Structures are given as C-alpha cells and as structure tokens.
Short mmCIF file of C-alpha atoms and ligand atoms in Angstrom, two decimals:
data_model
loop_
_atom_site.label_atom_id
_atom_site.label_comp_id
_atom_site.label_asym_id
_atom_site.label_seq_id
_atom_site.Cartn_x
_atom_site.Cartn_y
_atom_site.Cartn_z
CA MET A 1 69.88 91.87 -168.95
CA VAL A 2 68.84 94.93 -168.79
CA GLN A 3 65.39 96.11 -170.97
CA ALA A 4 66.52 98.79 -173.23
CA ASP A 5 63.25 99.60 -174.65
CA ARG A 6 61.84 99.79 -170.63
CA LEU A 7 64.44 101.73 -169.76
CA TRP A 8 63.80 103.93 -173.13
CA LYS A 9 60.44 104.21 -172.76
CA ARG A 10 60.36 105.39 -169.16
CA LEU A 11 62.90 108.36 -170.86
CA GLN A 12 60.76 109.72 -173.04
CA GLU A 13 57.68 109.58 -170.80
CA LEU A 14 59.76 111.79 -167.50
CA GLY A 15 60.40 113.81 -170.35
CA ASP A 16 57.33 114.98 -170.98
CA ILE A 17 57.48 115.69 -166.92
CA GLY A 18 58.43 119.84 -166.66
CA ARG A 19 58.03 120.69 -170.59
CA ASP A 20 58.09 123.92 -171.42
CA ALA A 21 56.98 126.14 -174.00
CA SER A 22 60.70 125.84 -175.51
CA GLY A 23 60.87 122.14 -175.60
CA GLY A 24 63.27 121.80 -173.01
CA VAL A 25 62.65 120.69 -169.49
CA THR A 26 62.28 122.92 -166.19
CA ARG A 27 61.90 120.93 -163.35
CA PHE A 28 62.97 122.71 -160.04
CA SER A 29 62.99 121.51 -156.93
CA TYR A 30 60.16 121.11 -154.41
CA SER A 31 58.39 121.96 -157.45
CA CYS A 32 55.09 120.21 -158.40
CA ASP A 33 56.87 118.90 -161.58
CA GLU A 34 59.62 117.85 -159.54
CA TRP A 35 57.69 115.50 -157.34
CA ALA A 36 55.38 114.73 -160.22
CA ALA A 37 58.70 113.23 -161.98
CA LYS A 38 59.82 111.15 -158.33
CA GLU A 39 56.57 110.11 -158.10
CA ARG A 40 56.18 108.14 -160.89
CA VAL A 41 59.98 107.44 -160.75
CA ARG A 42 58.60 106.26 -157.15
CA TYR A 43 56.16 103.63 -158.97
CA TRP A 44 58.94 102.20 -160.63
CA MET A 45 60.87 101.87 -157.97
CA GLN A 46 57.78 100.36 -156.47
CA GLN A 47 57.12 97.89 -160.27
CA ALA A 48 60.85 96.49 -159.77
CA GLY A 49 60.26 95.60 -156.36
CA LEU A 50 61.68 98.02 -154.31
CA ASP A 51 61.02 99.11 -150.67
CA THR A 52 60.89 103.28 -151.44
CA TRP A 53 61.17 106.05 -149.03
CA GLU A 54 61.71 109.48 -149.32
CA ASP A 55 64.26 111.11 -146.62
CA ALA A 56 64.11 114.22 -144.34
CA VAL A 57 64.94 116.59 -147.22
CA GLY A 58 63.25 115.00 -150.48
CA ASN A 59 65.71 112.57 -151.25
CA LEU A 60 64.00 109.19 -152.78
CA PHE A 61 65.23 106.27 -151.93
CA GLY A 62 64.53 102.82 -153.39
CA ARG A 63 66.13 99.63 -151.53
CA ARG A 64 66.59 96.01 -152.89
CA GLU A 65 67.85 93.87 -150.05
CA GLY A 66 70.81 91.54 -149.74
CA THR A 67 71.30 88.31 -148.46
CA ASP A 68 73.37 90.31 -146.06
CA ALA A 69 70.94 93.03 -144.65
CA ALA A 70 73.46 94.23 -142.26
CA ALA A 71 75.96 95.27 -145.02
CA PRO A 72 76.36 98.57 -146.45
CA ALA A 73 74.30 99.75 -149.61
CA VAL A 74 75.22 99.53 -152.86
CA TRP A 75 73.98 103.48 -154.04
CA LEU A 76 73.43 103.58 -157.70
CA GLY A 77 71.68 107.62 -158.40
CA SER A 78 71.55 110.79 -159.90
CA HIS A 79 69.26 113.27 -159.80
CA LEU A 80 65.49 114.47 -161.39
CA ASP A 81 65.88 118.22 -161.28
CA SER A 82 66.64 120.26 -163.83
CA VAL A 83 67.95 123.80 -165.06
CA ALA A 84 65.27 125.94 -166.98
CA HIS A 85 64.80 124.74 -170.35
CA GLY A 86 67.05 122.14 -169.55
CA GLY A 87 67.52 118.57 -171.61
CA ASN A 88 65.53 115.21 -170.97
CA PHE A 89 68.92 113.04 -170.21
CA ASP A 90 70.88 115.62 -167.24
CA GLY A 91 69.97 113.29 -164.65
CA PRO A 92 67.08 110.88 -165.60
CA LEU A 93 69.05 108.51 -166.91
CA GLY A 94 71.09 108.29 -164.33
CA VAL A 95 68.32 107.63 -162.20
CA LEU A 96 66.19 105.39 -164.96
CA ALA A 97 69.47 103.29 -165.35
CA ALA A 98 69.75 102.28 -161.89
CA ILE A 99 66.15 101.08 -161.47
CA GLU A 100 66.80 99.67 -164.68
CA VAL A 101 69.73 97.63 -163.09
CA VAL A 102 68.22 96.50 -160.09
CA GLN A 103 65.06 95.51 -161.65
CA SER A 104 66.46 93.21 -163.79
CA MET A 105 68.85 91.55 -161.34
CA THR A 106 65.98 90.38 -159.91
CA GLU A 107 63.84 89.43 -162.78
CA ALA A 108 67.09 87.25 -163.03
CA SER A 109 66.75 86.07 -159.28
CA VAL A 110 70.56 87.73 -158.91
CA GLN A 111 71.00 87.26 -155.18
CA THR A 112 73.99 90.33 -153.90
CA ARG A 113 75.10 89.70 -150.37
CA HIS A 114 75.07 94.06 -150.66
CA PRO A 115 71.59 95.74 -150.11
CA ILE A 116 71.70 97.75 -153.58
CA GLU A 117 69.50 101.78 -152.46
CA VAL A 118 68.88 103.73 -155.93
CA VAL A 119 69.42 107.10 -154.76
CA VAL A 120 67.24 109.99 -156.64
CA PHE A 121 69.15 113.54 -155.30
CA GLU A 122 67.09 116.61 -154.50
CA ASP A 123 68.11 119.74 -156.53
CA GLU A 124 71.03 119.08 -157.87
CA GLU A 125 71.15 121.27 -160.04
CA GLY A 126 70.91 124.26 -157.95
CA ALA A 127 68.54 126.08 -160.30
CA ARG A 128 66.60 127.39 -158.32
CA PHE A 129 68.42 128.34 -155.19
CA GLY A 130 72.39 129.29 -157.06
CA PHE A 131 73.25 126.83 -154.37
CA GLY A 132 72.89 123.15 -155.51
CA MET A 133 73.44 119.45 -154.66
CA ILE A 134 71.42 119.59 -151.67
CA GLY A 135 70.16 116.67 -151.34
CA SER A 136 73.87 115.02 -151.44
CA ARG A 137 75.26 117.34 -149.18
CA ALA A 138 72.36 116.42 -146.90
CA VAL A 139 73.17 112.91 -146.72
CA ALA A 140 76.35 113.32 -146.19
CA GLY A 141 76.45 115.97 -143.31
CA ARG A 142 77.20 119.12 -144.98
CA LEU A 143 73.99 120.34 -145.43
CA ALA A 144 73.98 123.57 -142.92
CA PRO A 145 70.38 124.81 -141.06
CA ALA A 146 72.18 128.46 -141.75
CA GLU A 147 71.89 127.60 -145.86
CA LEU A 148 67.85 127.02 -146.01
CA ASP A 149 67.77 131.22 -144.76
CA ARG A 150 70.88 131.51 -147.02
CA HIS A 151 69.92 130.28 -150.33
CA ARG A 152 66.30 132.70 -152.18
CA ASP A 153 64.96 132.12 -155.66
CA ALA A 154 63.93 134.03 -158.01
CA GLN A 155 60.76 135.12 -156.04
CA GLY A 156 62.57 135.63 -152.74
CA ARG A 157 61.68 132.17 -151.30
CA SER A 158 64.36 130.85 -148.99
CA LEU A 159 65.18 127.00 -149.66
CA GLY A 160 63.22 126.45 -146.20
CA TRP A 161 60.44 127.55 -147.60
CA ALA A 162 60.26 125.65 -149.87
CA MET A 163 60.80 122.37 -148.46
CA GLN A 164 58.41 123.94 -145.84
CA ALA A 165 55.32 123.44 -148.51
CA TYR A 166 56.58 120.63 -149.70
CA GLY A 167 56.08 119.64 -147.00
CA MET A 168 59.41 118.32 -145.25
CA ASP A 169 61.05 120.69 -141.54
CA PRO A 170 63.54 122.27 -141.81
CA ALA A 171 64.15 121.37 -138.39
CA GLN A 172 64.88 118.02 -139.53
CA ILE A 173 67.41 117.91 -142.30
CA ASP A 174 70.15 116.10 -140.03
CA ARG A 175 67.89 112.86 -139.69
CA ALA A 176 68.63 112.66 -143.70
CA VAL A 177 72.39 111.73 -142.92
CA ARG A 178 74.03 108.41 -143.61
CA SER A 179 76.91 107.00 -142.22
CA SER A 180 79.61 105.44 -144.41
CA SER A 181 79.01 102.39 -142.47
CA GLU A 182 75.63 103.05 -144.35
CA VAL A 183 76.70 102.74 -147.65
CA PHE A 184 79.80 100.94 -149.19
CA ALA A 185 80.20 102.81 -152.77
CA TYR A 186 78.32 105.25 -155.07
CA LEU A 187 78.36 104.69 -158.84
CA GLU A 188 75.99 107.40 -161.12
CA LEU A 189 75.89 107.05 -164.90
CA HIS A 190 75.68 110.20 -166.59
CA ILE A 191 75.88 112.40 -170.27
CA GLU A 192 79.53 113.09 -170.42
CA GLN A 193 77.68 116.66 -171.48
CA GLY A 194 80.72 117.60 -173.68
CA ARG A 195 82.35 116.32 -176.64
CA VAL A 196 85.56 114.66 -176.05
CA LEU A 197 83.40 111.16 -176.29
CA GLU A 198 81.22 111.85 -179.38
CA SER A 199 84.96 113.63 -181.01
CA GLN A 200 87.02 110.27 -180.44
CA GLY A 201 83.77 107.45 -181.61
CA LEU A 202 83.71 106.33 -177.30
CA PRO A 203 80.62 104.90 -175.76
CA ILE A 204 82.20 104.65 -171.98
CA GLY A 205 83.91 107.12 -170.32
CA ILE A 206 84.71 106.21 -166.74
CA VAL A 207 85.45 109.63 -164.49
CA SER A 208 88.88 110.30 -163.27
CA GLY A 209 87.86 112.91 -161.40
CA ILE A 210 85.67 116.38 -161.20
CA ALA A 211 86.12 119.12 -161.73
CA GLY A 212 84.99 121.60 -158.62
CA PRO A 213 82.59 124.54 -159.83
CA LEU A 214 82.97 127.91 -157.40
CA TRP A 215 79.69 129.98 -158.05
CA LEU A 216 79.92 134.27 -157.07
CA ASN A 217 77.53 136.52 -157.37
CA PHE A 218 78.94 140.13 -157.95
CA THR A 219 76.95 143.40 -157.32
CA PHE A 220 78.51 146.81 -158.99
CA LYS A 221 76.86 149.91 -157.59
CA GLY A 222 77.26 153.18 -159.94
CA MET A 223 75.11 155.66 -160.05
CA SER A 224 71.74 155.69 -162.70
CA GLY A 225 71.44 159.03 -164.23
CA HIS A 226 69.83 160.85 -167.47
CA ALA A 227 71.57 159.07 -170.89
CA GLY A 228 71.21 162.26 -173.02
CA ALA A 229 72.68 164.49 -170.20
CA THR A 230 75.02 163.00 -168.33
CA PRO A 231 78.92 163.63 -170.33
CA MET A 232 80.89 160.46 -170.34
CA THR A 233 83.59 161.89 -168.32
CA LEU A 234 80.54 162.41 -165.14
CA ARG A 235 79.34 158.99 -165.82
CA GLN A 236 79.58 155.33 -162.90
CA ASP A 237 77.97 153.85 -165.03
CA ALA A 238 77.43 150.23 -163.58
CA LEU A 239 76.84 147.98 -166.54
CA ALA A 240 80.05 149.65 -168.06
CA ALA A 241 82.31 148.10 -164.84
CA ALA A 242 80.11 144.69 -165.32
CA ALA A 243 81.55 144.71 -168.48
CA GLU A 244 84.70 145.02 -168.44
CA ALA A 245 84.61 142.77 -165.32
CA MET A 246 82.87 140.07 -167.77
CA LEU A 247 85.59 140.53 -170.35
CA VAL A 248 88.41 139.96 -167.61
CA MET A 249 87.16 136.85 -166.52
CA GLU A 250 87.05 135.24 -169.77
CA GLN A 251 90.32 136.52 -170.05
CA VAL A 252 91.81 134.94 -166.71
CA ALA A 253 90.08 131.55 -167.99
CA GLN A 254 91.55 131.55 -171.33
CA ASP A 255 94.74 132.24 -169.35
CA VAL A 256 95.06 130.09 -166.47
CA PRO A 257 95.73 126.52 -167.48
CA GLY A 258 91.61 124.03 -167.26
CA CYS A 259 89.98 126.90 -166.37
CA VAL A 260 86.26 127.42 -167.76
CA ALA A 261 84.39 130.66 -166.46
CA THR A 262 80.86 131.22 -167.30
CA VAL A 263 78.49 134.63 -166.74
CA GLY A 264 75.07 133.31 -166.44
CA LYS A 265 73.67 135.23 -165.49
CA LEU A 266 72.54 139.31 -165.03
CA THR A 267 70.34 142.19 -164.09
CA VAL A 268 70.17 144.97 -164.81
CA GLN A 269 68.33 148.75 -162.34
CA PRO A 270 66.68 150.32 -163.72
CA GLY A 271 66.77 148.13 -166.79
CA GLY A 272 65.03 151.62 -168.76
CA VAL A 273 66.33 152.50 -172.81
CA ASN A 274 67.62 156.17 -171.43
CA ILE A 275 68.70 155.48 -167.57
CA ILE A 276 72.45 154.86 -167.26
CA PRO A 277 72.83 152.02 -165.23
CA GLY A 278 73.04 152.19 -161.40
CA VAL A 279 73.21 148.40 -160.22
CA VAL A 280 73.88 145.77 -161.69
CA SER A 281 74.73 142.05 -160.70
CA LEU A 282 75.93 138.69 -162.15
CA THR A 283 76.70 135.44 -161.62
CA LEU A 284 79.85 133.89 -162.07
CA ASP A 285 80.44 129.60 -162.27
CA LEU A 286 85.07 129.94 -162.08
CA ARG A 287 85.59 125.41 -162.65
CA ASN A 288 89.21 124.00 -162.62
CA ALA A 289 89.79 120.37 -162.12
CA ILE A 290 92.61 121.61 -159.91
CA GLU A 291 92.22 123.94 -156.71
CA SER A 292 94.68 125.84 -156.65
CA LEU A 293 94.54 126.89 -160.21
CA ARG A 294 91.12 128.16 -159.44
CA ASN A 295 92.18 129.79 -156.80
CA GLN A 296 94.51 131.95 -158.59
CA ALA A 297 92.17 132.45 -161.27
CA GLU A 298 90.20 133.79 -158.83
CA GLN A 299 91.82 136.29 -157.29
CA ARG A 300 93.08 137.62 -160.44
CA ILE A 301 89.30 137.63 -161.54
CA LEU A 302 89.24 139.41 -157.83
CA GLU A 303 92.22 141.58 -158.47
CA GLN A 304 91.89 143.24 -162.07
CA VAL A 305 87.46 143.72 -161.33
CA GLU A 306 88.32 145.62 -158.10
CA LYS A 307 90.90 148.08 -160.20
CA ALA A 308 88.36 148.29 -162.92
CA CYS A 309 85.58 149.57 -160.90
CA LEU A 310 88.04 151.93 -158.32
CA ARG A 311 88.96 153.65 -161.81
CA ARG A 312 84.91 153.55 -163.00
CA ASN A 313 84.14 154.64 -159.14
CA VAL A 314 81.26 151.85 -159.20
CA ASP A 315 81.28 150.07 -156.14
CA VAL A 316 81.23 146.09 -156.41
CA THR A 317 80.57 143.39 -154.06
CA VAL A 318 80.83 139.70 -154.30
CA GLN A 319 79.09 136.98 -152.56
CA THR A 320 80.20 133.62 -152.39
CA LEU A 321 76.87 130.82 -153.53
CA GLN A 322 78.82 127.98 -153.35
CA ARG A 323 81.96 126.88 -153.37
CA ILE A 324 82.81 123.37 -154.34
CA ALA A 325 85.77 121.96 -154.39
CA PRO A 326 86.84 119.56 -157.52
CA VAL A 327 86.95 115.65 -156.21
CA GLU A 328 89.21 111.99 -157.70
CA CYS A 329 86.96 109.52 -158.04
CA ALA A 330 87.81 106.19 -156.07
CA PRO A 331 90.45 104.74 -157.87
CA SER A 332 88.70 101.07 -156.93
CA LEU A 333 85.35 102.13 -158.28
CA ARG A 334 87.59 102.86 -161.27
CA GLY A 335 88.88 99.37 -161.31
CA VAL A 336 85.47 98.22 -161.37
CA LEU A 337 84.26 100.34 -163.91
CA HIS A 338 87.36 98.87 -166.59
CA GLN A 339 86.55 95.61 -165.25
CA SER A 340 83.68 95.50 -166.72
CA CYS A 341 83.98 97.63 -169.84
CA GLU A 342 86.19 94.33 -170.84
CA GLU A 343 83.71 91.89 -169.69
CA LEU A 344 81.57 93.45 -172.19
CA GLY A 345 83.66 94.16 -174.69
CA VAL A 346 84.05 97.15 -174.73
CA SER A 347 86.33 100.05 -174.07
CA GLY A 348 85.84 102.52 -171.29
CA PHE A 349 87.59 106.13 -171.76
CA ASP A 350 89.13 108.00 -168.61
CA LEU A 351 88.27 111.25 -168.46
CA VAL A 352 87.55 114.50 -166.33
CA SER A 353 84.37 115.86 -165.82
CA GLY A 354 84.12 119.39 -166.41
CA ALA A 355 80.15 118.77 -165.09
CA GLY A 356 79.76 118.85 -161.31
CA HIS A 357 77.58 115.95 -159.68
CA ASP A 358 76.28 114.63 -156.43
CA GLY A 359 79.20 112.54 -155.99
CA MET A 360 81.37 115.21 -155.03
CA GLN A 361 79.18 116.13 -152.04
CA LEU A 362 79.71 111.93 -150.98
CA VAL A 363 83.51 111.43 -151.23
CA ASP A 364 84.13 111.17 -147.50
CA LEU A 365 81.28 109.16 -147.16
CA CYS A 366 82.33 106.23 -149.39
CA PRO A 367 83.86 105.31 -152.60
CA VAL A 368 82.81 107.13 -155.60
CA GLY A 369 82.84 106.42 -159.44
CA MET A 370 80.76 107.34 -162.32
CA VAL A 371 80.67 106.41 -165.66
CA PHE A 372 79.34 108.48 -168.83
CA VAL A 373 78.29 107.69 -172.48
CA PRO A 374 78.53 110.31 -175.29
CA SER A 375 76.18 113.32 -175.68
CA ARG A 376 75.49 114.53 -178.96
CA GLU A 377 77.83 117.79 -180.34
CA GLY A 378 79.00 117.87 -176.72
CA ILE A 379 74.97 119.43 -176.24
CA SER A 380 73.34 119.80 -172.50
CA HIS A 381 71.50 121.74 -170.44
CA GLN A 382 69.31 122.47 -173.22
CA PRO A 383 66.82 121.18 -175.24
CA GLU A 384 68.83 119.88 -177.69
CA GLU A 385 70.55 117.39 -174.94
CA TRP A 386 70.67 114.03 -176.67
CA THR A 387 72.04 110.71 -176.31
CA SER A 388 71.39 107.72 -178.27
CA PRO A 389 69.48 104.30 -177.71
CA VAL A 390 72.50 102.76 -178.03
CA ASP A 391 74.76 104.84 -175.89
CA CYS A 392 71.94 104.39 -173.35
CA ILE A 393 71.35 101.11 -172.97
CA MET A 394 75.66 100.29 -172.85
CA GLY A 395 76.23 102.62 -169.83
CA THR A 396 73.37 100.98 -168.43
CA GLN A 397 74.99 97.56 -169.10
CA VAL A 398 78.41 99.30 -167.54
CA LEU A 399 76.76 100.26 -164.09
CA TYR A 400 75.06 96.98 -164.20
CA GLN A 401 78.04 94.74 -163.85
CA ALA A 402 80.05 96.92 -161.89
CA ALA A 403 77.15 97.79 -159.51
CA LEU A 404 77.03 93.11 -159.44
CA HIS A 405 80.30 93.29 -158.46
CA LEU A 406 80.65 95.47 -156.10
CA ALA A 407 77.15 93.94 -154.38
CA LYS A 408 77.96 90.26 -154.81
CA GLU A 409 81.97 90.08 -154.41
CA GLY A 410 82.13 93.44 -152.61
CA ILE A 411 85.09 93.52 -155.24
CA VAL A 412 86.84 97.52 -154.08
CA GLN A 413 90.21 96.90 -155.32
O1 HGY B 501 76.92 122.17 -162.88
C1 HGY B 501 76.80 121.74 -162.81
O2 HGY B 501 78.08 120.92 -163.15
C2 HGY B 501 75.81 120.59 -162.77
O3 HGY B 501 75.02 120.61 -164.06
N1 HGY B 501 75.42 120.59 -161.66
MN1 MN B 502 73.93 116.15 -163.93
MN1 MN B 503 73.01 119.79 -165.17
#
C-alpha cells in the first residue's frame, strides 16, 4: 500500500524549493524555483518507473502503462506553482500523492487495463500573470494564442515571453492539446483550504462542485494634487473612490447568497504622503458556485461603483483578467470516490470547493473528480497552511483506491 513516510518526506523536501523569507513558498510559473521543483518531481516520477515528458506549455507528465496501451489514461494530478508566500500543501500534496499511488501499484505488481498519467499542470494559481490554469487550459484547447501577449507579470513581461525564456515555443501551444479519446478521467487530491472538514472532524471530502472565480481589474483615474492646498470639495480622489468601491464589493458579496469577494491587490499613484492619489488600481476576485448569482453580484457591483465614481468625478475602467464558470464534478467519479471511502472504512463528505482547481478546465475533456483532506483552521495561501500526515495519507489511500477502480475495471458508473 501507499507509503506514508515516503510521501511526507517528499512533501517536506519539495517545500524547501522556493521557500522565502516569510517561511512560505513562492514558486511562480516559469520561474527557476518552479523548474527546480518540477525536476525534483520528475526524478521521483522516474524512481516510480514512469516515462516522463513535458508538453508544449510546460505541463510535466509521468506515464505508467496499462495492459491496453490504446486505452485512454486515468489522469491523477495537481500543480507545483504557488501564490506569493504560499503554503507547502496546495498543489504538491496532489502531485506527490499521485506519484505515491502509481509507485505503490508498481511495488505491489498491480496491473491495470488503463494507463495512468501523473500530470503536473503549469501555472494553476495565476499568481504571476493574473491569469491561471494555463497548463490545464492548454491541454483542453482553451488557451488562445492571444492570451500569451495579453497577460503580463509585475515586471511587464508577457506570458509568451516567460514561455520562451523557459525554452518553450509560444507558437506551438496547440501541441499541448489532448483529446478526450486519450483521457479516461481526471482525479485530484487537494487540501480543502476551508474549515468545513476540520470543523466537523471529517477526514475526507468529496467535491460536488467548484465555485467559479471571476477576476477583474479596476482602474480609478481622478486628479492628483496637493494634500494641503486642495479643498475637500474640489477633489477627484482616486483612492477615496476605490475605497468606496471596495465597501460596495464587500456589501454585495454579503447580500448575494453564496458569494465571496476579495480585493487582493491595490496600487496607488503617485503614492506620496502629501499627494492626493490620482490613479488607483485594484483586483477583485468574485466567486460563487452558481454562475447566475455571480453575474448578479457582478452587475450590482459595476452599477454601484459607476455611480460612486460619477459622484466623485473619477473615471473607472474595468478589465476582465479571467472568468471561469463554476463546474459540477462528475457523479460517476463521486460514486467511485464514495465507494473507495467505504472500502477503506472512512466516510466521504460531499462539499463544494470555494477554491478553483485545474479540473475546471478539463470538464469537456473527461469526467472530473476531486477528493479533499482537512486544512488546519482552514488556513491556506499562506505559510501556516498545514495538513496532518495522517490526513495526507488517508487522502492518498482514497486516491489509490479510486484510481484502481478506474484504471483496472474502468468503473465510471
Ligand atoms: O484561486 C484559487 O482558487 C486557487 O487556489 N487557484
Ligand atoms: Mn491548488
Ligand atoms: Mn491555490
């Protein structure tokens, strides 16, 4: 069966790659740190006897053959890129658990009809370019060439530039596309990143659906001026307008059921103590598991922000960074995951994922399923992110059991 020590040791080792001064992990896409993490994972894939390769956008694959080479592969995966100052489990647990599953199968001389591919998706987080799930979009044929120039990092470098610097040819991204005849199902083990499982003392979550993230960039243009000499009645204060907008966003998210809204990034120009801010930009992350409710919240926010800016004589422009629809996980895979939990004597708790995941991009390619393990105090996307070794291994065993059902018997009820 799966080896707890090996999994935990690899998790700790991976966490040291891209460790930053905050004690968290910063491993952006197409960075040296992410490359180093991928090379370490490639080595463990090869130790597990997998054939490894990187595709045209940098997704790393490790393949374990089945008895029927023509059969579509069961995909087990996650990501290695992180947010800035992120945690050690968001992504890596799913990747290392997937390797642990196939390595344990080989060590137990288990044969499966379907091949199994471990997939490390490039840039799931979107932390570098404000546009994520790049690798999973690419395999699903959802990465348009225009996106490569549209998205820039903090240094103004485009996604296409980063790919080129990493040794990829941006003109070849369509070579990453996989067809549904090649992929049987996608399963991902992930930390919950919320408090539901821990608060109810539950070890395993089975994801029923994934809330859709909408990322917008708001730019407020007023008039900078002297902080001391400009009367309050004559100001076009871009930051005051942004502040009012943020309170609108918070209020709408509280009013619309199932919504969450977050302003995570804010820049102020010119940025002097004694200068009225002239230009302010901020990002809004708006989510809901029901798209119509997210649309409703989006419209309310845009209308109210527009009104506030008119009153303040401040211009506001809004750019969509990414708009990902909420998805349902495949009932067939949820059934296999519940069956696997029963066989392991553990209960699987159905829940919605507030966090986004690569599987959202794969729903037209194959059935998608996710299994969650608890996050301590629901903490994630920061250095304190932690899941116990017991929970990590329990999740890996459920992944093993479900992968066996899928790859051996092709069970997709
Ligand atoms: O933002 C998210 O939900 C995920 O962590 N990428
Ligand atoms: Mn993740
Ligand atoms: Mn994340």
